[in-house]
Short mmCIF file of N, CA and C in Angstrom, two decimals:
data_model
loop_
_atom_site.label_atom_id
_atom_site.label_comp_id
_atom_site.label_asym_id
_atom_site.label_seq_id
_atom_site.Cartn_x
_atom_site.Cartn_y
_atom_site.Cartn_z
N UNK A 1 69.12 197.78 -15.38
CA UNK A 1 69.28 196.84 -16.59
C UNK A 1 67.84 197.21 -17.28
N UNK A 2 68.07 197.56 -18.51
CA UNK A 2 66.61 197.45 -19.76
C UNK A 2 65.97 196.89 -19.96
N UNK A 3 64.51 196.64 -20.62
CA UNK A 3 64.49 195.07 -21.43
C UNK A 3 65.31 195.37 -23.11
N UNK A 4 64.63 196.24 -23.52
CA UNK A 4 66.13 196.69 -24.32
C UNK A 4 67.35 196.69 -24.51
N UNK A 5 67.85 197.43 -23.32
CA UNK A 5 69.14 196.64 -23.14
C UNK A 5 69.69 194.85 -23.17
N UNK A 6 68.85 194.34 -22.35
CA UNK A 6 68.75 192.63 -21.51
C UNK A 6 68.46 192.06 -23.10
N UNK A 7 68.07 192.73 -24.17
CA UNK A 7 67.30 191.86 -25.65
C UNK A 7 69.06 192.52 -26.83
N UNK A 8 69.51 192.78 -26.46
CA UNK A 8 70.76 193.09 -26.69
C UNK A 8 71.49 192.01 -26.68
N UNK A 9 71.80 192.65 -25.41
CA UNK A 9 72.91 191.74 -25.16
C UNK A 9 73.18 189.84 -25.88
N UNK A 10 71.44 190.10 -25.89
CA UNK A 10 71.09 188.09 -26.18
C UNK A 10 71.06 188.33 -27.28
N UNK A 11 71.19 188.49 -28.15
CA UNK A 11 70.84 188.64 -29.34
C UNK A 11 71.89 188.89 -30.07
N UNK A 12 73.04 190.22 -29.70
CA UNK A 12 74.58 189.37 -29.59
C UNK A 12 74.96 188.22 -29.90
N UNK A 13 74.57 187.62 -28.69
CA UNK A 13 75.13 186.43 -28.40
C UNK A 13 74.50 186.13 -29.27
N UNK A 14 74.10 185.43 -30.30
CA UNK A 14 73.67 184.64 -30.27
C UNK A 14 73.81 184.48 -32.51
N UNK A 15 73.45 186.02 -32.64
CA UNK A 15 74.66 186.87 -34.10
C UNK A 15 75.84 185.95 -34.35
N UNK A 16 76.59 186.14 -33.00
CA UNK A 16 77.90 185.99 -32.87
C UNK A 16 78.09 184.87 -33.31
N UNK A 17 77.63 184.37 -32.30
CA UNK A 17 77.35 182.01 -32.45
C UNK A 17 77.24 181.90 -33.55
N UNK A 18 76.09 182.20 -34.24
CA UNK A 18 76.13 182.22 -35.34
C UNK A 18 76.66 182.55 -36.91
N UNK A 19 77.41 183.83 -36.64
CA UNK A 19 78.59 183.69 -37.22
C UNK A 19 79.72 183.13 -36.89
N UNK A 20 80.53 181.85 -36.36
CA UNK A 20 81.29 181.60 -36.06
C UNK A 20 82.40 182.19 -35.05
N UNK A 21 81.75 182.89 -34.88
CA UNK A 21 82.31 184.13 -33.21
C UNK A 21 82.03 183.73 -32.33
N UNK A 22 83.07 182.38 -31.88
CA UNK A 22 82.60 181.75 -30.05
C UNK A 22 82.74 182.56 -29.52
N UNK A 23 84.91 183.52 -29.79
CA UNK A 23 85.24 184.04 -28.82
C UNK A 23 83.97 185.14 -28.80
N UNK A 24 83.37 186.10 -29.05
CA UNK A 24 82.42 187.19 -29.03
C UNK A 24 81.26 186.62 -28.09
N UNK A 25 80.77 185.42 -29.09
CA UNK A 25 79.93 185.22 -28.55
C UNK A 25 79.57 184.58 -26.59
N UNK A 26 80.39 183.67 -26.32
CA UNK A 26 80.91 183.52 -25.10
C UNK A 26 81.10 185.20 -24.09
N UNK A 27 82.02 185.70 -24.07
CA UNK A 27 82.34 186.70 -23.76
C UNK A 27 80.96 187.56 -23.10
N UNK A 28 80.08 187.16 -23.38
CA UNK A 28 78.13 188.12 -23.48
C UNK A 28 77.87 187.10 -22.44
N UNK A 29 77.94 185.73 -22.01
CA UNK A 29 77.86 185.53 -20.66
C UNK A 29 79.33 185.63 -19.62
N UNK A 30 78.10 186.04 -18.00
CA UNK A 30 79.04 185.92 -17.53
C UNK A 30 80.16 185.37 -16.27
N UNK A 31 80.87 185.36 -15.96
CA UNK A 31 82.20 184.18 -15.70
C UNK A 31 81.28 182.81 -14.33
N UNK A 32 80.40 183.32 -13.70
CA UNK A 32 79.44 182.40 -13.08
C UNK A 32 78.18 182.36 -13.77
N UNK A 33 78.29 182.23 -15.59
CA UNK A 33 76.31 182.08 -15.75
C UNK A 33 76.49 180.54 -15.36
N UNK A 34 74.97 180.03 -15.49
CA UNK A 34 74.52 178.49 -16.84
C UNK A 34 73.82 178.26 -17.39
N UNK A 35 74.00 176.94 -18.01
CA UNK A 35 72.97 176.69 -19.22
C UNK A 35 72.59 175.87 -19.14
N UNK A 36 70.99 175.78 -19.20
CA UNK A 36 70.58 174.50 -18.68
C UNK A 36 69.80 173.97 -19.96
N UNK A 37 70.11 172.87 -20.26
CA UNK A 37 68.80 172.21 -21.40
C UNK A 37 68.57 170.64 -21.25
N UNK A 38 66.92 171.38 -21.31
CA UNK A 38 66.34 170.47 -20.75
C UNK A 38 65.76 169.11 -20.85
N UNK A 39 65.69 167.59 -20.36
CA UNK A 39 65.69 166.23 -20.59
C UNK A 39 66.40 165.30 -19.75
N UNK A 40 66.42 164.05 -20.75
CA UNK A 40 66.85 163.65 -20.00
C UNK A 40 67.77 162.68 -20.75
N UNK A 41 69.01 162.69 -21.79
CA UNK A 41 69.88 162.08 -22.14
C UNK A 41 70.74 162.93 -22.12
N UNK A 42 72.20 162.40 -23.07
CA UNK A 42 73.63 162.48 -22.72
C UNK A 42 73.36 164.68 -22.55
N UNK A 43 73.05 165.25 -22.92
CA UNK A 43 73.46 166.81 -23.03
C UNK A 43 72.34 167.38 -21.80
N UNK A 44 71.58 167.36 -21.28
CA UNK A 44 70.82 167.01 -20.49
C UNK A 44 71.65 167.55 -18.89
N UNK A 45 70.94 168.69 -18.34
CA UNK A 45 71.78 169.12 -17.81
C UNK A 45 72.08 170.93 -17.11
N UNK A 46 72.97 170.92 -16.16
CA UNK A 46 72.94 172.58 -16.07
C UNK A 46 74.65 172.59 -16.43
N UNK A 47 75.29 173.09 -16.49
CA UNK A 47 76.39 173.23 -16.75
C UNK A 47 77.19 174.84 -16.93
N UNK A 48 78.18 174.46 -16.03
CA UNK A 48 78.56 176.52 -15.41
C UNK A 48 78.98 176.92 -16.91
N UNK A 49 79.57 177.89 -17.35
CA UNK A 49 80.19 178.45 -18.51
C UNK A 49 81.31 177.49 -18.99
N UNK A 50 82.40 177.55 -17.61
CA UNK A 50 83.50 176.34 -18.75
C UNK A 50 83.12 174.86 -19.11
N UNK A 51 82.55 174.65 -18.22
CA UNK A 51 81.27 173.47 -18.83
C UNK A 51 80.92 173.61 -20.11
N UNK A 52 79.70 174.35 -20.37
CA UNK A 52 79.96 174.69 -21.37
C UNK A 52 80.02 175.36 -23.07
N UNK A 53 81.38 175.49 -22.60
CA UNK A 53 82.32 175.61 -23.84
C UNK A 53 83.05 174.59 -23.50
N UNK A 54 82.93 174.06 -22.88
CA UNK A 54 83.30 171.81 -22.81
C UNK A 54 83.01 172.11 -24.53
N UNK A 55 81.30 171.71 -23.74
CA UNK A 55 80.07 170.43 -24.76
C UNK A 55 80.29 171.65 -26.27
N UNK A 56 80.49 173.04 -25.79
CA UNK A 56 80.40 173.52 -27.54
C UNK A 56 81.31 173.46 -28.34
N UNK A 57 82.55 172.78 -27.96
CA UNK A 57 83.41 172.30 -28.45
C UNK A 57 83.72 170.69 -29.17
N UNK A 58 82.83 170.77 -27.93
CA UNK A 58 83.00 169.14 -28.39
C UNK A 58 81.81 169.00 -29.62
N UNK A 59 80.93 169.80 -29.90
CA UNK A 59 79.47 169.45 -30.30
C UNK A 59 80.33 170.30 -32.31
N UNK A 60 80.42 171.08 -32.24
CA UNK A 60 81.38 171.49 -32.92
C UNK A 60 82.48 170.98 -33.58
N UNK A 61 83.73 170.13 -32.58
CA UNK A 61 83.79 169.07 -33.49
C UNK A 61 83.33 167.91 -34.37
N UNK A 62 81.91 167.47 -34.11
CA UNK A 62 80.55 166.54 -34.63
C UNK A 62 80.16 167.24 -35.62
N UNK A 63 80.90 168.75 -36.02
CA UNK A 63 79.70 169.02 -37.93
C UNK A 63 79.95 169.70 -38.77
N UNK A 64 80.50 168.97 -39.71
CA UNK A 64 80.84 169.19 -41.01
C UNK A 64 80.37 170.44 -41.23
N UNK A 65 81.34 171.34 -40.94
CA UNK A 65 81.48 172.56 -41.38
C UNK A 65 80.56 173.78 -40.12
N UNK A 66 79.55 173.76 -40.54
CA UNK A 66 79.30 174.60 -38.89
C UNK A 66 78.06 174.75 -39.32
N UNK A 67 78.06 175.12 -37.84
CA UNK A 67 75.71 174.93 -37.17
C UNK A 67 75.14 176.39 -37.33
N UNK A 68 74.37 176.55 -38.54
CA UNK A 68 73.29 177.47 -38.42
C UNK A 68 71.95 178.24 -37.69
N UNK A 69 72.18 178.45 -37.35
CA UNK A 69 71.11 179.10 -35.83
C UNK A 69 70.87 180.03 -36.09
N UNK A 70 69.86 180.20 -36.65
CA UNK A 70 68.55 181.39 -36.66
C UNK A 70 67.00 181.43 -36.08
N UNK A 71 67.53 183.09 -34.88
CA UNK A 71 66.24 184.05 -34.38
C UNK A 71 65.89 183.38 -34.80
N UNK A 72 63.92 183.17 -34.61
CA UNK A 72 63.09 183.21 -35.04
C UNK A 72 61.67 184.30 -35.09
N UNK A 73 62.65 184.58 -33.96
CA UNK A 73 61.51 185.26 -32.44
C UNK A 73 62.00 186.20 -31.37
N UNK A 74 62.30 187.08 -31.55
CA UNK A 74 62.25 187.18 -29.84
C UNK A 74 61.12 188.33 -28.41
N UNK A 75 60.84 187.86 -27.06
CA UNK A 75 60.16 188.96 -27.59
C UNK A 75 60.60 188.45 -25.45
N UNK A 76 60.89 189.91 -24.90
CA UNK A 76 62.06 190.51 -23.62
C UNK A 76 60.80 191.12 -23.15
N UNK A 77 60.78 191.29 -21.33
CA UNK A 77 60.42 191.77 -20.61
C UNK A 77 62.28 191.65 -19.71
N UNK A 78 61.99 192.97 -19.00
CA UNK A 78 62.91 193.55 -18.09
C UNK A 78 63.95 192.52 -18.18
N UNK A 79 65.09 191.34 -17.07
CA UNK A 79 66.09 191.06 -17.21
C UNK A 79 65.38 190.20 -18.33
N UNK A 80 64.35 189.54 -18.48
CA UNK A 80 64.47 188.33 -19.82
C UNK A 80 64.27 188.16 -20.46
N UNK A 81 64.69 187.46 -22.04
CA UNK A 81 64.32 187.24 -22.88
C UNK A 81 64.09 186.26 -23.76
N UNK A 82 63.22 185.64 -24.21
CA UNK A 82 63.14 184.50 -24.67
C UNK A 82 63.26 185.04 -26.51
N UNK A 83 63.58 183.25 -26.73
CA UNK A 83 64.08 183.52 -27.89
C UNK A 83 62.97 181.90 -28.77
N UNK A 84 62.93 182.63 -29.89
CA UNK A 84 62.83 180.65 -31.05
C UNK A 84 63.80 181.34 -31.99
N UNK A 85 64.07 179.43 -31.75
CA UNK A 85 65.48 179.77 -32.38
C UNK A 85 65.31 178.01 -33.36
N UNK A 86 65.86 178.44 -34.62
CA UNK A 86 66.17 177.19 -35.77
C UNK A 86 67.49 176.99 -36.10
N UNK A 87 67.92 175.54 -35.62
CA UNK A 87 69.10 175.70 -36.72
C UNK A 87 69.31 174.19 -37.70
N UNK A 88 70.36 174.42 -38.48
CA UNK A 88 70.68 173.11 -39.20
C UNK A 88 72.49 172.92 -39.56
N UNK A 89 72.33 171.84 -39.63
CA UNK A 89 73.99 171.25 -39.29
C UNK A 89 74.09 169.78 -40.26
N UNK A 90 75.31 170.15 -41.05
CA UNK A 90 75.89 169.00 -41.32
C UNK A 90 76.82 168.13 -40.86
N UNK A 91 76.03 167.18 -39.83
CA UNK A 91 77.54 165.50 -39.14
C UNK A 91 78.16 165.46 -40.16
N UNK A 92 79.17 164.86 -39.28
CA UNK A 92 80.28 164.32 -40.03
C UNK A 92 80.07 162.85 -40.21
N UNK A 93 79.58 162.53 -39.21
CA UNK A 93 78.58 160.88 -38.96
C UNK A 93 77.30 160.64 -39.63
N UNK A 94 77.05 161.58 -41.01
CA UNK A 94 76.21 161.90 -41.84
C UNK A 94 74.92 162.59 -42.23
N UNK A 95 74.77 162.53 -40.92
CA UNK A 95 73.61 162.80 -40.80
C UNK A 95 73.30 164.75 -40.42
N UNK A 96 71.38 165.15 -40.22
CA UNK A 96 71.59 166.08 -40.27
C UNK A 96 70.95 166.73 -39.11
N UNK A 97 71.39 167.65 -38.62
CA UNK A 97 71.50 168.32 -37.70
C UNK A 97 69.83 169.19 -37.81
N UNK A 98 69.05 168.99 -37.44
CA UNK A 98 67.94 170.44 -37.68
C UNK A 98 66.50 170.02 -36.61
N UNK A 99 66.72 171.38 -35.31
CA UNK A 99 66.40 171.59 -34.35
C UNK A 99 65.25 173.02 -34.67
N UNK A 100 64.71 172.58 -32.75
CA UNK A 100 63.58 174.28 -32.55
C UNK A 100 64.20 174.41 -31.24
N UNK A 101 64.26 175.74 -31.63
CA UNK A 101 64.37 175.73 -30.25
C UNK A 101 63.42 176.82 -29.25
N UNK A 102 63.69 176.41 -28.05
CA UNK A 102 63.50 178.48 -26.59
C UNK A 102 64.29 178.01 -25.64
N UNK A 103 64.65 178.71 -26.12
CA UNK A 103 65.44 179.96 -25.50
C UNK A 103 65.75 180.62 -24.04
N UNK A 104 66.01 180.79 -22.97
CA UNK A 104 64.74 181.69 -22.48
C UNK A 104 66.27 182.09 -21.29
N UNK A 105 66.46 183.24 -21.20
CA UNK A 105 67.55 183.99 -20.93
C UNK A 105 67.79 184.81 -20.13
N UNK A 106 68.36 185.19 -18.62
CA UNK A 106 68.56 185.87 -17.53
C UNK A 106 69.36 186.96 -17.96
N UNK A 107 69.27 187.92 -17.73
CA UNK A 107 70.66 189.28 -18.23
C UNK A 107 70.42 189.82 -16.44
N UNK A 108 72.42 190.49 -16.35
CA UNK A 108 72.01 191.10 -15.07
C UNK A 108 73.34 191.09 -15.66
N UNK A 109 73.48 192.74 -14.49
CA UNK A 109 75.15 193.42 -14.39
C UNK A 109 75.98 193.07 -16.53
N UNK A 110 74.46 193.45 -17.38
CA UNK A 110 75.47 193.40 -18.77
C UNK A 110 75.75 192.02 -19.76
N UNK A 111 75.47 190.88 -18.51
CA UNK A 111 75.94 190.00 -19.04
C UNK A 111 74.13 188.62 -18.95
N UNK A 112 74.73 187.97 -19.39
CA UNK A 112 73.67 186.50 -18.92
C UNK A 112 74.21 185.76 -17.73
N UNK A 113 73.24 185.73 -17.95
CA UNK A 113 73.68 184.62 -16.32
C UNK A 113 72.35 183.63 -16.35
N UNK A 114 72.20 183.30 -17.12
CA UNK A 114 71.19 182.10 -16.57
C UNK A 114 69.93 181.76 -18.41
N UNK A 115 70.46 180.60 -18.90
CA UNK A 115 70.60 180.29 -19.40
C UNK A 115 69.07 178.88 -20.00
N UNK A 116 67.51 178.66 -19.83
CA UNK A 116 67.40 177.33 -20.07
C UNK A 116 66.73 177.28 -21.98
N UNK A 117 67.26 176.21 -21.83
CA UNK A 117 67.32 175.98 -23.35
C UNK A 117 66.30 174.73 -23.52
N UNK A 118 64.97 174.41 -24.51
CA UNK A 118 64.54 174.43 -24.98
C UNK A 118 64.08 173.63 -26.57
N UNK A 119 64.28 171.66 -26.61
CA UNK A 119 64.76 171.63 -28.15
C UNK A 119 64.25 170.37 -27.75
N UNK A 120 63.75 168.98 -29.02
CA UNK A 120 62.92 168.24 -29.11
C UNK A 120 65.11 167.79 -28.86
N UNK A 121 64.43 166.76 -27.26
CA UNK A 121 65.21 166.22 -26.59
C UNK A 121 65.53 164.60 -27.83
N UNK A 122 64.70 164.59 -28.09
CA UNK A 122 65.21 162.84 -29.41
C UNK A 122 65.24 163.05 -30.58
N UNK A 123 65.34 164.55 -31.09
CA UNK A 123 66.62 164.19 -32.43
C UNK A 123 67.44 164.97 -31.86
N UNK A 124 67.74 165.33 -30.52
CA UNK A 124 69.35 166.55 -30.34
C UNK A 124 69.46 164.24 -29.92
N UNK A 125 69.29 163.72 -29.40
CA UNK A 125 69.92 162.32 -29.11
C UNK A 125 70.26 161.86 -30.06
N UNK A 126 69.71 161.81 -31.23
CA UNK A 126 69.82 160.80 -31.86
C UNK A 126 70.16 161.08 -33.25
N UNK A 127 70.88 162.10 -33.46
CA UNK A 127 71.91 162.53 -34.18
C UNK A 127 73.72 163.04 -33.70
N UNK A 128 73.40 164.06 -31.71
CA UNK A 128 74.13 164.50 -31.79
C UNK A 128 74.88 163.64 -30.40
N UNK A 129 74.36 162.17 -30.26
CA UNK A 129 74.93 161.72 -28.97
C UNK A 129 74.93 159.91 -29.46
#
């Protein structure tokens, strides 16, 4: 698979996620996909696709409205796509969640196979956990 195709798949995932189309976004993940979140707080670690879907549901239930996730930059080479992004959400707790990310995505067979998510873990822990 070429760089442009890999980039298109990953950007489609983020576009669908930002648009609130979770079904289409999750369809971009292979059934054996893994999602790793850096750090040492309750959201950290590696999840399979089903566990990641469960996490998204838990986070979605805590948000007042929707999470805005904006891609700020993309670098791609072969099956690896690096995405810089920013998020914003008002939480039902009254707190504001606003974070910056680096996602490193690996693509194969037309699907995202693995994602490694780097973010401000202290902020995420304070607001989301």
